[in-house]
Coordinates of C-alpha atoms in Angstrom, one line a residue:
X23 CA -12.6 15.0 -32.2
X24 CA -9.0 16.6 -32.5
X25 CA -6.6 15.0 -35.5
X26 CA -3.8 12.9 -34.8
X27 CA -1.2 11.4 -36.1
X28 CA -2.0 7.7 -37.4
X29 CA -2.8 5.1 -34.6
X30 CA -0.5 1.5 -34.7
X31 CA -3.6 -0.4 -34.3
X32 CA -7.1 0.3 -35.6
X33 CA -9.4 1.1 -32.4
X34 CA -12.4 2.4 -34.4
X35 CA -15.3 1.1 -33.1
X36 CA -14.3 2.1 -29.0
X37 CA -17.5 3.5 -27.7
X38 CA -18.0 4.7 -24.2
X39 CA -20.6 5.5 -22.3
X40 CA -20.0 8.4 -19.8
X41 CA -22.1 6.9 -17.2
X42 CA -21.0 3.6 -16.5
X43 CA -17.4 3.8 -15.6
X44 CA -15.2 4.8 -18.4
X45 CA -12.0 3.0 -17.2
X46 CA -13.6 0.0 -16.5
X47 CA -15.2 0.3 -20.5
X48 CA -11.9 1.1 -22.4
X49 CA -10.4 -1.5 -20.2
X50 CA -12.9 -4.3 -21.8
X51 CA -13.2 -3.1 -24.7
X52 CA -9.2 -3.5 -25.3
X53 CA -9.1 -6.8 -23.5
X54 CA -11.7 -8.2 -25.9
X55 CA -9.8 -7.0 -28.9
X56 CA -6.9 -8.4 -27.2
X57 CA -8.8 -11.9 -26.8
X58 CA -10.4 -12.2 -30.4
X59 CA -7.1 -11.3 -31.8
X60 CA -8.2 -7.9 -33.4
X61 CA -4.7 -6.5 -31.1
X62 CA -2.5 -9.1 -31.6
X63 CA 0.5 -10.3 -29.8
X64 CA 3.5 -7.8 -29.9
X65 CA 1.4 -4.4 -31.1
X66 CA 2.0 -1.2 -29.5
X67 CA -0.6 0.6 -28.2
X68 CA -0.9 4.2 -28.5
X69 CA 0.4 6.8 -25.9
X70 CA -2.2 7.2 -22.9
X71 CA -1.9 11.3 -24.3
X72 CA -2.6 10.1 -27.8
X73 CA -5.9 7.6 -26.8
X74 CA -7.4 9.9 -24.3
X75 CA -7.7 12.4 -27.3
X76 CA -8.7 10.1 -29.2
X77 CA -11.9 9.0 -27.4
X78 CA -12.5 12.3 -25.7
X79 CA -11.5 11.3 -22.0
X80 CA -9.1 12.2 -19.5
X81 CA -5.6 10.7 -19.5
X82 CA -5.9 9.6 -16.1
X83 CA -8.9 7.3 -17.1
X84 CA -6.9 5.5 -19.9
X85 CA -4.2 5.1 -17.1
X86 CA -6.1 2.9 -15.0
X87 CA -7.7 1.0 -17.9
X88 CA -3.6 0.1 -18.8
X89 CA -2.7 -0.5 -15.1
X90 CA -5.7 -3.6 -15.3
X91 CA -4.6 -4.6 -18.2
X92 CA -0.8 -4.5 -17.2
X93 CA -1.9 -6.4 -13.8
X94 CA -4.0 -9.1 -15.5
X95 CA -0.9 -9.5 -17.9
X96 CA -3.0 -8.3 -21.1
X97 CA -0.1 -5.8 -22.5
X98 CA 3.6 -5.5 -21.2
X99 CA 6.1 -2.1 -21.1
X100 CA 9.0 -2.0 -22.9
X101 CA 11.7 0.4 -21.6
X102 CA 11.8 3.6 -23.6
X103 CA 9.1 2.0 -25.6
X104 CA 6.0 1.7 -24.6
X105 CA 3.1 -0.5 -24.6
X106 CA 2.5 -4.1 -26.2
X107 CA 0.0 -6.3 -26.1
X108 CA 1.2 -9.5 -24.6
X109 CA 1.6 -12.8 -26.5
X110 CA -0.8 -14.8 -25.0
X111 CA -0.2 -17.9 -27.3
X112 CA 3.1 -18.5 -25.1
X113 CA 5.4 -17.5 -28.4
X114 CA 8.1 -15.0 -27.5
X115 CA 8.8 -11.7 -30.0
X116 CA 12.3 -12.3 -32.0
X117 CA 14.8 -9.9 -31.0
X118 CA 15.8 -7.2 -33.0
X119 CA 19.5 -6.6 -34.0
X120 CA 21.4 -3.9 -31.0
X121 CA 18.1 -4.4 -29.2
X122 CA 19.2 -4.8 -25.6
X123 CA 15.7 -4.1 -24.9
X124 CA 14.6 -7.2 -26.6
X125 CA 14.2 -9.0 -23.6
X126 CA 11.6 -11.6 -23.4
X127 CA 7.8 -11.1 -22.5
X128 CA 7.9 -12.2 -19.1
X129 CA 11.3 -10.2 -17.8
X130 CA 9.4 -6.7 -20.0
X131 CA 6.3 -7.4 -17.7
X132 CA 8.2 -7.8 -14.7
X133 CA 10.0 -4.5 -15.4
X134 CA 7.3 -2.2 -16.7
X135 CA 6.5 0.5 -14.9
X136 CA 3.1 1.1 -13.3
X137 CA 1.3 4.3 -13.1
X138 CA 0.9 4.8 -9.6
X139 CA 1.3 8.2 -8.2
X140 CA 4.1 8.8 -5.5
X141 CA 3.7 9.6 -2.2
X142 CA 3.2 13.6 -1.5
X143 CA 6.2 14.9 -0.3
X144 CA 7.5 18.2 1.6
X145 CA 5.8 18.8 5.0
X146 CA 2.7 17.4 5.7
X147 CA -0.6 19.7 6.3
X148 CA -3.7 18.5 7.2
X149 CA -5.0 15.9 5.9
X150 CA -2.2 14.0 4.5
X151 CA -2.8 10.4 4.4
X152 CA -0.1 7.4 5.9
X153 CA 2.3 10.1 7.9
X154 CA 3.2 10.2 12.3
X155 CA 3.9 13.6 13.6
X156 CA 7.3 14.6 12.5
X157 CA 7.3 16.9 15.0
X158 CA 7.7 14.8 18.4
X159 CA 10.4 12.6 17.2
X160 CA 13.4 12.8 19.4
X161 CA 16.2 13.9 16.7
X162 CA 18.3 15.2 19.5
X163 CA 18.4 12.1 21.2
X164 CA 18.6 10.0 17.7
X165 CA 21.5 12.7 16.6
X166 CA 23.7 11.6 19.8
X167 CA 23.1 8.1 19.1
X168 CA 24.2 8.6 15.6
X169 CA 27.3 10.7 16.6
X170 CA 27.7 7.9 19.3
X171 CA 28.1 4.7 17.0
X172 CA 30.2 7.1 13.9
X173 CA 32.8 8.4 16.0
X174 CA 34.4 5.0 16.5
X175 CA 32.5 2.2 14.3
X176 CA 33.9 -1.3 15.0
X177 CA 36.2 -2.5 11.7
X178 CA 33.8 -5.3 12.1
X179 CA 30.6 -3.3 11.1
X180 CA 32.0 -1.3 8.6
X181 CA 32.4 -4.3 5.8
X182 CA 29.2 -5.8 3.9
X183 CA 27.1 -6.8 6.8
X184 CA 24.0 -9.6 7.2
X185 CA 21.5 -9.4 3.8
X186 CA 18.8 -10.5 6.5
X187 CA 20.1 -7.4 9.1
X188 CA 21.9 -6.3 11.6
X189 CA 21.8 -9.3 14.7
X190 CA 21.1 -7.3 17.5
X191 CA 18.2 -4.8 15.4
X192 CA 17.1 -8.6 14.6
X193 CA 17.2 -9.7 18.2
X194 CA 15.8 -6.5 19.5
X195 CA 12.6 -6.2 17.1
X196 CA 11.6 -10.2 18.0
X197 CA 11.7 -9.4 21.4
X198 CA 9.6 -6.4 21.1
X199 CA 7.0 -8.2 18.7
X200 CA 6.7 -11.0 21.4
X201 CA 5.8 -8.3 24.7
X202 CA 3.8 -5.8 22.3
X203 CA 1.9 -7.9 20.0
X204 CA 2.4 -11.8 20.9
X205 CA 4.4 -13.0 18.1
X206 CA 5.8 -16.1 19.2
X207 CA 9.1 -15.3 16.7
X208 CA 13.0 -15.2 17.3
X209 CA 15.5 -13.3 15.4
X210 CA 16.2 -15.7 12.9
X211 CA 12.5 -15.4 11.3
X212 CA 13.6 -11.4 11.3
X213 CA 14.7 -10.1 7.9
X214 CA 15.1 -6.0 8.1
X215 CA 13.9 -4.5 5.0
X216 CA 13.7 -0.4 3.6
X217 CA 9.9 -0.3 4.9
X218 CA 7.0 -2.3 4.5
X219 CA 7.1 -1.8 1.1
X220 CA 10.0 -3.8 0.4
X221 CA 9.0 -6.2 2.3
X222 CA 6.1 -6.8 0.3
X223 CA 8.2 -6.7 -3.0
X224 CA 10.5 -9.3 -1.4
X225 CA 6.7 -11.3 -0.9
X226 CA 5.7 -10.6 -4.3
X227 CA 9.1 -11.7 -6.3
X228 CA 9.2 -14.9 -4.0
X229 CA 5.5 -16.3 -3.5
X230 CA 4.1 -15.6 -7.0
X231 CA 4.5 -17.0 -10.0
X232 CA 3.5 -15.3 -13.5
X233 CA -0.1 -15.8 -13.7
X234 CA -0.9 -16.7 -10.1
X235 CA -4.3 -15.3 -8.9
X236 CA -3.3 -13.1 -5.7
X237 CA -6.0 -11.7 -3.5
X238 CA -5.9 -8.0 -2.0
X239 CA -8.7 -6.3 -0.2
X240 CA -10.7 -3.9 -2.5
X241 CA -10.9 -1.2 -1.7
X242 CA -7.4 -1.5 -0.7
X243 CA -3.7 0.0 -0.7
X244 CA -2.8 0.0 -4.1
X245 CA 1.1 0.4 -4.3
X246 CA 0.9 -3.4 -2.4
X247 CA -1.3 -4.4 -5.4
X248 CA 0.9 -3.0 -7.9
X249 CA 3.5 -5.1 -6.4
X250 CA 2.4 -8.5 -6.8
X251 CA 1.3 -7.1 -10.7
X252 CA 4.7 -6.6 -11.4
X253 CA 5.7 -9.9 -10.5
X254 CA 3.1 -11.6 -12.6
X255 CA 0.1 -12.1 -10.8
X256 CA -3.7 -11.7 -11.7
X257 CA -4.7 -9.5 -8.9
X258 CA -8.6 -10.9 -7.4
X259 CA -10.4 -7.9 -5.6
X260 CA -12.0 -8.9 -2.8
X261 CA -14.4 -7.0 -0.7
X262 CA -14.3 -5.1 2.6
X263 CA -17.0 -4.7 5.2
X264 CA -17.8 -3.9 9.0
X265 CA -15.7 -7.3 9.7
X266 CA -12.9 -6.2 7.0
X267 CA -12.0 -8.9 4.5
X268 CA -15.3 -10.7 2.5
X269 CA -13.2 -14.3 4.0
X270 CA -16.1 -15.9 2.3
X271 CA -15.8 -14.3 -1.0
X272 CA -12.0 -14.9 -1.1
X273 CA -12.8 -18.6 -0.5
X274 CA -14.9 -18.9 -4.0
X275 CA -11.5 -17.6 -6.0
X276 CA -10.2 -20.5 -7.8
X277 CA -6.9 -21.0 -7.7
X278 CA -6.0 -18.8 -5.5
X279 CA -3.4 -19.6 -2.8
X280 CA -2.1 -15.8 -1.6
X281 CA -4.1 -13.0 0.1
X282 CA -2.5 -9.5 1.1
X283 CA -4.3 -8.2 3.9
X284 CA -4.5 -4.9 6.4
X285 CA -6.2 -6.5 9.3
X286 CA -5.3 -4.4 12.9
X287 CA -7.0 -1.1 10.7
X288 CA -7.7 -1.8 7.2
X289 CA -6.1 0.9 4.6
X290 CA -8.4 2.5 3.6
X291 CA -11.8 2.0 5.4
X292 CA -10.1 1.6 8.9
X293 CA -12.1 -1.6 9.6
X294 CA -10.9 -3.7 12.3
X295 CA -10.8 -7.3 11.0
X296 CA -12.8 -9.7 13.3
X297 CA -11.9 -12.7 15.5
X298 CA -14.0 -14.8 13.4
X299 CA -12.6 -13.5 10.3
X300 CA -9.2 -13.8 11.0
X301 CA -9.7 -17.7 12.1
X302 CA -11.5 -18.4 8.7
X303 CA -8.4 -16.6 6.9
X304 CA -5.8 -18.2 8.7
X305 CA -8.3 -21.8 7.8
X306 CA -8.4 -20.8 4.0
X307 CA -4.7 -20.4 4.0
X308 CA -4.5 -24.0 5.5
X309 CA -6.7 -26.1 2.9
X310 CA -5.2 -24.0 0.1
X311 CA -1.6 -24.9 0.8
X312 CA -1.3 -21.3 0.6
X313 CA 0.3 -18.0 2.0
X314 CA -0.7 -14.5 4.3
X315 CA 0.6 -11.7 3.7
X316 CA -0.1 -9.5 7.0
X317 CA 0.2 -5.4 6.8
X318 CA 0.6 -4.5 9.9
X319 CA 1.5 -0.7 9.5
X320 CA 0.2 1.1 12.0
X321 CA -0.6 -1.0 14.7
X322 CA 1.1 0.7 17.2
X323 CA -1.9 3.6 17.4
X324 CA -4.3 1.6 19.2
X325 CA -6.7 4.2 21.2
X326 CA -9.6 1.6 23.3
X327 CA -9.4 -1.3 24.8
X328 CA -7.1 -4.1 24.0
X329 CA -5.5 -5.1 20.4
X330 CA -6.6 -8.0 18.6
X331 CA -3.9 -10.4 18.0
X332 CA -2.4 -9.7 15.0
X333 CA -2.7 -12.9 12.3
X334 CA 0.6 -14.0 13.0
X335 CA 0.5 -14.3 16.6
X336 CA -2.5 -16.9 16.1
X337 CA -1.0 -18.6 13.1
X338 CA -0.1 -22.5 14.0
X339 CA 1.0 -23.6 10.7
X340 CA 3.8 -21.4 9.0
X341 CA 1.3 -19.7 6.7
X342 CA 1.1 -15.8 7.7
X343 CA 4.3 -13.4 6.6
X344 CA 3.9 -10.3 8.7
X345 CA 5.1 -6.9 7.1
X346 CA 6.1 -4.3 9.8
X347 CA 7.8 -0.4 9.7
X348 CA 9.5 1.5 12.2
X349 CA 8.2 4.4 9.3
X350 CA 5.0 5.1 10.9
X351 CA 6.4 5.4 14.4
X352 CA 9.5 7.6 13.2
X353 CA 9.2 9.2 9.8
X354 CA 9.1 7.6 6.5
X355 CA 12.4 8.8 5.2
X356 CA 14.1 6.6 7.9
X357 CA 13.1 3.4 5.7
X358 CA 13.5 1.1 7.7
X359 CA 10.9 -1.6 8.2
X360 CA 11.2 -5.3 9.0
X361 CA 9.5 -8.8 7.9
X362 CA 8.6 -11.3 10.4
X363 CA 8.6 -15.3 8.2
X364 CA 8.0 -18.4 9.0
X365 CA 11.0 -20.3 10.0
X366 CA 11.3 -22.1 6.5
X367 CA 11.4 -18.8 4.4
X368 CA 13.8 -16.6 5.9
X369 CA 16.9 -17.8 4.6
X370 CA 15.4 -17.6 1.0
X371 CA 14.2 -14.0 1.6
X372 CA 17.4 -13.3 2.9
X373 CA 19.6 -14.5 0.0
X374 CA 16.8 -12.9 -2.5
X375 CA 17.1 -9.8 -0.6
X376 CA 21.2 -9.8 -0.4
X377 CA 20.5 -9.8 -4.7
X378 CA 18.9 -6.2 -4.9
X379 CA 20.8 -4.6 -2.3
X380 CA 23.2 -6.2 -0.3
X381 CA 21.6 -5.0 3.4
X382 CA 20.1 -2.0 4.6
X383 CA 22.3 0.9 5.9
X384 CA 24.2 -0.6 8.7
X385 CA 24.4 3.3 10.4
X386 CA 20.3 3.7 10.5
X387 CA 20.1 0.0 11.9
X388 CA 22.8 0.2 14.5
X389 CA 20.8 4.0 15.6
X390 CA 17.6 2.1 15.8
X391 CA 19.1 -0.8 18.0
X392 CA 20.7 1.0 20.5
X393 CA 17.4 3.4 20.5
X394 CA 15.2 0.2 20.9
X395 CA 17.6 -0.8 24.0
X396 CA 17.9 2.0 25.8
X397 CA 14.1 2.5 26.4
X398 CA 13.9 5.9 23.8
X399 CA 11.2 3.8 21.6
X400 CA 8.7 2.6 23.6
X401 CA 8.7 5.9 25.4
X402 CA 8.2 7.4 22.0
X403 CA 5.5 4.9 21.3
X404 CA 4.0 5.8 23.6
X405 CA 4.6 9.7 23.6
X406 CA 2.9 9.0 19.7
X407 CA -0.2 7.0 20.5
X408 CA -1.0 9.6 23.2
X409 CA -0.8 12.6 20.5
X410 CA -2.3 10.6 17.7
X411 CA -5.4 10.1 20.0
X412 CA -5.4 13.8 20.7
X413 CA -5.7 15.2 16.8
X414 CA -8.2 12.2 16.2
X415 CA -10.2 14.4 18.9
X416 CA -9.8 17.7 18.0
X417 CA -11.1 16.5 14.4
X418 CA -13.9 14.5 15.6
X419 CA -15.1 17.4 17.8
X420 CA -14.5 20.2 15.1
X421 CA -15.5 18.3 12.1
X422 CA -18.7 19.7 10.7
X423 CA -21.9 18.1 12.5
X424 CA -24.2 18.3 9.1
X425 CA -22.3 17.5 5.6
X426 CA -24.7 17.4 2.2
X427 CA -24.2 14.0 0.8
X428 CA -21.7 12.7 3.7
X429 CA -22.6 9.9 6.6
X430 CA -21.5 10.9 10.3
X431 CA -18.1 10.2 11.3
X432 CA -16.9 6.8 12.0
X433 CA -15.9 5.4 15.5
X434 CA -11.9 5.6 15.2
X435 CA -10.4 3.2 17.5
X436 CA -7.2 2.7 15.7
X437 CA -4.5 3.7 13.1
X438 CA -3.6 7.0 11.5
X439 CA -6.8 7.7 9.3
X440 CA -10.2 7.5 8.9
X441 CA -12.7 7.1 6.3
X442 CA -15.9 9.2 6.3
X443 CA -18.4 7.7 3.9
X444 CA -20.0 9.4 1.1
X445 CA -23.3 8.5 -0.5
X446 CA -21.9 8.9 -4.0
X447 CA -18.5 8.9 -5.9
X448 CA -19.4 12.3 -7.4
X449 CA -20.0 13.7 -4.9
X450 CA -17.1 12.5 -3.1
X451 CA -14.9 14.1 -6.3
X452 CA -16.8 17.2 -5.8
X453 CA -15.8 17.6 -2.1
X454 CA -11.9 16.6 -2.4
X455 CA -12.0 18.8 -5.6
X456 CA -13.0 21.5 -3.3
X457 CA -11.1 20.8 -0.2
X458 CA -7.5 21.1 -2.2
X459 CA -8.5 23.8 -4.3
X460 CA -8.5 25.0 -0.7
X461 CA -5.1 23.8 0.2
X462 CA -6.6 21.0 2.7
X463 CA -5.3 17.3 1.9
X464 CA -7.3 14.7 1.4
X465 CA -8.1 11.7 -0.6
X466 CA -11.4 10.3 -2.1
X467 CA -12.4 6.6 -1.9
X468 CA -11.9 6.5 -5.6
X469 CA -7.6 6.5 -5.2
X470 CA -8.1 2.9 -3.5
X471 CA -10.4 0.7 -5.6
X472 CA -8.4 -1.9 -7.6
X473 CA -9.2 -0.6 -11.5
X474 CA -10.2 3.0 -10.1
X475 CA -13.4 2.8 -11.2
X476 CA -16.3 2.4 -7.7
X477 CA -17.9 -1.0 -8.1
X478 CA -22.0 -0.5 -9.2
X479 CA -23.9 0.9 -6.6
X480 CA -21.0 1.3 -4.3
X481 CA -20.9 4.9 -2.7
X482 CA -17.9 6.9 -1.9
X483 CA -15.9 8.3 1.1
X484 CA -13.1 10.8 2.3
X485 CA -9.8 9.3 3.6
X486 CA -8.2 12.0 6.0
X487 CA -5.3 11.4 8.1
X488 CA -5.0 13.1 11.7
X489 CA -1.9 12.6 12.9
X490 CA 0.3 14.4 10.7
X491 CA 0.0 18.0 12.1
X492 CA -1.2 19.3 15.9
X493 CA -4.5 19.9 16.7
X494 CA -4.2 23.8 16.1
X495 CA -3.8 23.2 12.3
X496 CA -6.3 20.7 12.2
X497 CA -8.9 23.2 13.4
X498 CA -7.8 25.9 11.0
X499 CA -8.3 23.3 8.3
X500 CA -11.5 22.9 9.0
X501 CA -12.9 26.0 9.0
X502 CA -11.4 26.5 5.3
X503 CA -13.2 23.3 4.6
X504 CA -16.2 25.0 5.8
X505 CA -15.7 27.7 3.4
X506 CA -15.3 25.6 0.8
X507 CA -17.6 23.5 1.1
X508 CA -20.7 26.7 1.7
X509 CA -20.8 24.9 5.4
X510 CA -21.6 27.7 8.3
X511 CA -19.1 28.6 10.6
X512 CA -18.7 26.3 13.7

């Protein structure tokens, strides 16, 4: 074991076995020391670098045992810092002379920073996960819009404009969301955000109160997780099958009155929530006095039969908030995205909103309205869902027939990705290990489960996007995944 420098708490005793999850392990084994007092309020724990050494692990498996401890409120960030065990007798560190940094408990939590890899940037190849085809948007038509509305703004638009947006992006979005999807909304439930992302943050900091349970689908997308961590809550895992959402295990959570879900195609297993589902989610929200937060990313990339109605379109009572993004239509450094609230929330979001930022470019907003009116969007919807369904087909037809350790393909009726399964996590890490030593994108299951650690007896899968780059690449991806994983040629 290599010599350190001395620890600032004593962790002897931290054994692990290297079979039963180590993340998960060093993740209990700190939270009990942090319950019987053996770490006690205010200590810093060492450097992830400095532990993993320590006990002989990777440093990414000591970073998800912090990020569950950091999202069940167990230890706090400190700016420049570090990590501290959080006071969990409600007493509050004294601040330290010049220490601008000694802020309370509570505001540290809020502002730690999770470790929670960013997106990949540069262009996509295949398989990048969460990305439209770049390629077919219409930047000359979106250019002469642009040059259009800059060449003479009105004086009017050029001052600080709406927190919740711009009126007629506002007006225009409703009106879509009521022909396309069935939302029976009108502009003033419409608050324009920087992607869906923000307009889960904007749920997170108003909906949840340090310590609330909040319920996410597991496996699930993580950055929305991370999100209602940072504003206090105790995140509840809850598991997805063939119908999507477990409604029945979210239902035995105590004291839980907020789920975030990914119903029209569930990130990451591309599940389809059901009918019956959805009623018995929208019925839990009603007896718990309690809030939905709907993801509806990519529901424009429908490919058979009819959409189901998304959560809000059959809500009756106020209780689903519905997260939408122009992102996955356009392209994600647009960042523009919109929230859709019941009538009784949207001035609140608004006013929180107008704290962080003001209001979203009035320039990108304006682009997008006048591209909404004039008929360039749905054509490019559609233009989109036509060329999404045509690289799901060339990798359903080219991907290899027989794959050691890997189920068939999934039916893919919707979204941007699928999920093939995988009979065991390592040998899902063996193939994605593989397939980017080969230069071919792709994520394991792994990525998405809530402490990043596979529930027991839980198998794996591969998470591919298909839309990202035409079908020509996508075939020459595959055959070097063919070569590297010892396939034969097609």
């Amino acid at each position: 074991m290599p010599t350190l420098p001395p620890l600032p708490v004593d962790l002897s005793g931290i054994r692990l076995d290297p079979g039963q999850g180590l993340a998960r392990q060093l993740y209990q084994a700190l939270r009990e020391r942090i319950l019987d007092g053996r770490l006690r309020g205010g200590s810093r724990l060492p450097a992830s670098r400095d532990l993993a050494a320590l006990l002989g692990i990777s440093r990414n498996t000591v970073t998800r045992a912090f990020d569950q401890l950091y999202a069940e409120g167990y230890v706090a960030g400190r700016v420049g810092a570090g990590t501290f065990v959080a006071q969990l007798d409600g007493q509050r560190p004294q601040a330290r002379p010049g220490a601008g940094a000694a802020l309370a408990t509570e505001p540290l939590r809020r502002l730690e920073v999770h470790h929670l890899a960013p997106p990949l940037g540069g262009a996509p190849r295949a398989f990048r996960i969460g990305v439209p085809a770049f390629d077919l948007f219409p930047f000359e038509t979106w250019a002469r819009l642009s040059a259009r509305f800059w060449r003479r703004p009105s004086p009017a638009r050029l001052g600080y404009g709406d927190p919740a947006g711009d009126p007629t992006l506002r007006e225009l979005v409703a009106a879509y969301l009521r022909s396309s999807r069935g939302l029976n909304c009108d502009a003033s439930q419409v608050v324009i955000t920087c992607g869906a992302q923000q307009g889960i943050s904007l749920c997170a900091q108003l909906l949840v109160q340090p310590g609330d349970r909040v319920a996410v689908e597991n496996p699930g997308y993580r950055a929305a997780g991370h999100a209602f961590a940072v504003a206090g809550a105790q995140l509840c895992g809850v598991a997805v099958d063939g119908e999507g959402l477990d409604s029945a295990a979210l239902a035995r959570i105590e004291g839980c009155r907020l789920a975030y879900v990914t119903p029209s195609h569930q990130y990451p297993s591309g599940v389809t929530l059901s009918l019956a589902r959805r009623l018995e989610l929208l019925a839990w929200a009603e007896r718990r006095d309690g809030w939905i937060v709907e993801d509806d990313y990519d529901s424009e990339y429908r490919y058979n039969g009819t959409p189901l109605a998304p959560l809000a379109a059959l809500d009756r009572q106020g209780r689903v908030l519905y997260v939408g993004t122009f992102c996955k239509i356009a392209f994600p450094a647009l960042r523009l995205g919109y929230l859709v609230l019941p009538p009784a929330l949207a001035e609140a979001f608004a006013r929180r909103r107008a704290l962080d930022m003001r209001h979203s470019d009035i320039g990108s907003q304006a682009v997008m309205a006048e591209f909404i009116a004039a008929g360039h969007f749905q054509r490019h919807v559609r233009r989109m869902r036509q060329a999404a369904r045509a690289r799901r087909d060339a990798l359903l037809r080219h991907w290899p027939a027989e794959i050691p350790g890997c189920a068939a393909l999934p039916a893919v009726d919707a979204g941007l990705h699928l999920c093939v399964p995988v009979h065991s996590p390592t040998r899902e890490a063996e193939l994605v290990a593989k397939a980017r030593a080969a230069g071919v994108e792709m994520n394991g299951l792994a990525d998405y489960w809530l402490d990043g650690q596979a529930p027991p007896g839980a198998g794996g899968g591969l998470v591919l996007g298909f839309a990202a780059v035409p079908e020509g690449e996508i075939v020459a991806a595959l055959q070097r995944l063919r070569r590297a994983w010892n396939l034969p040629p097609e």
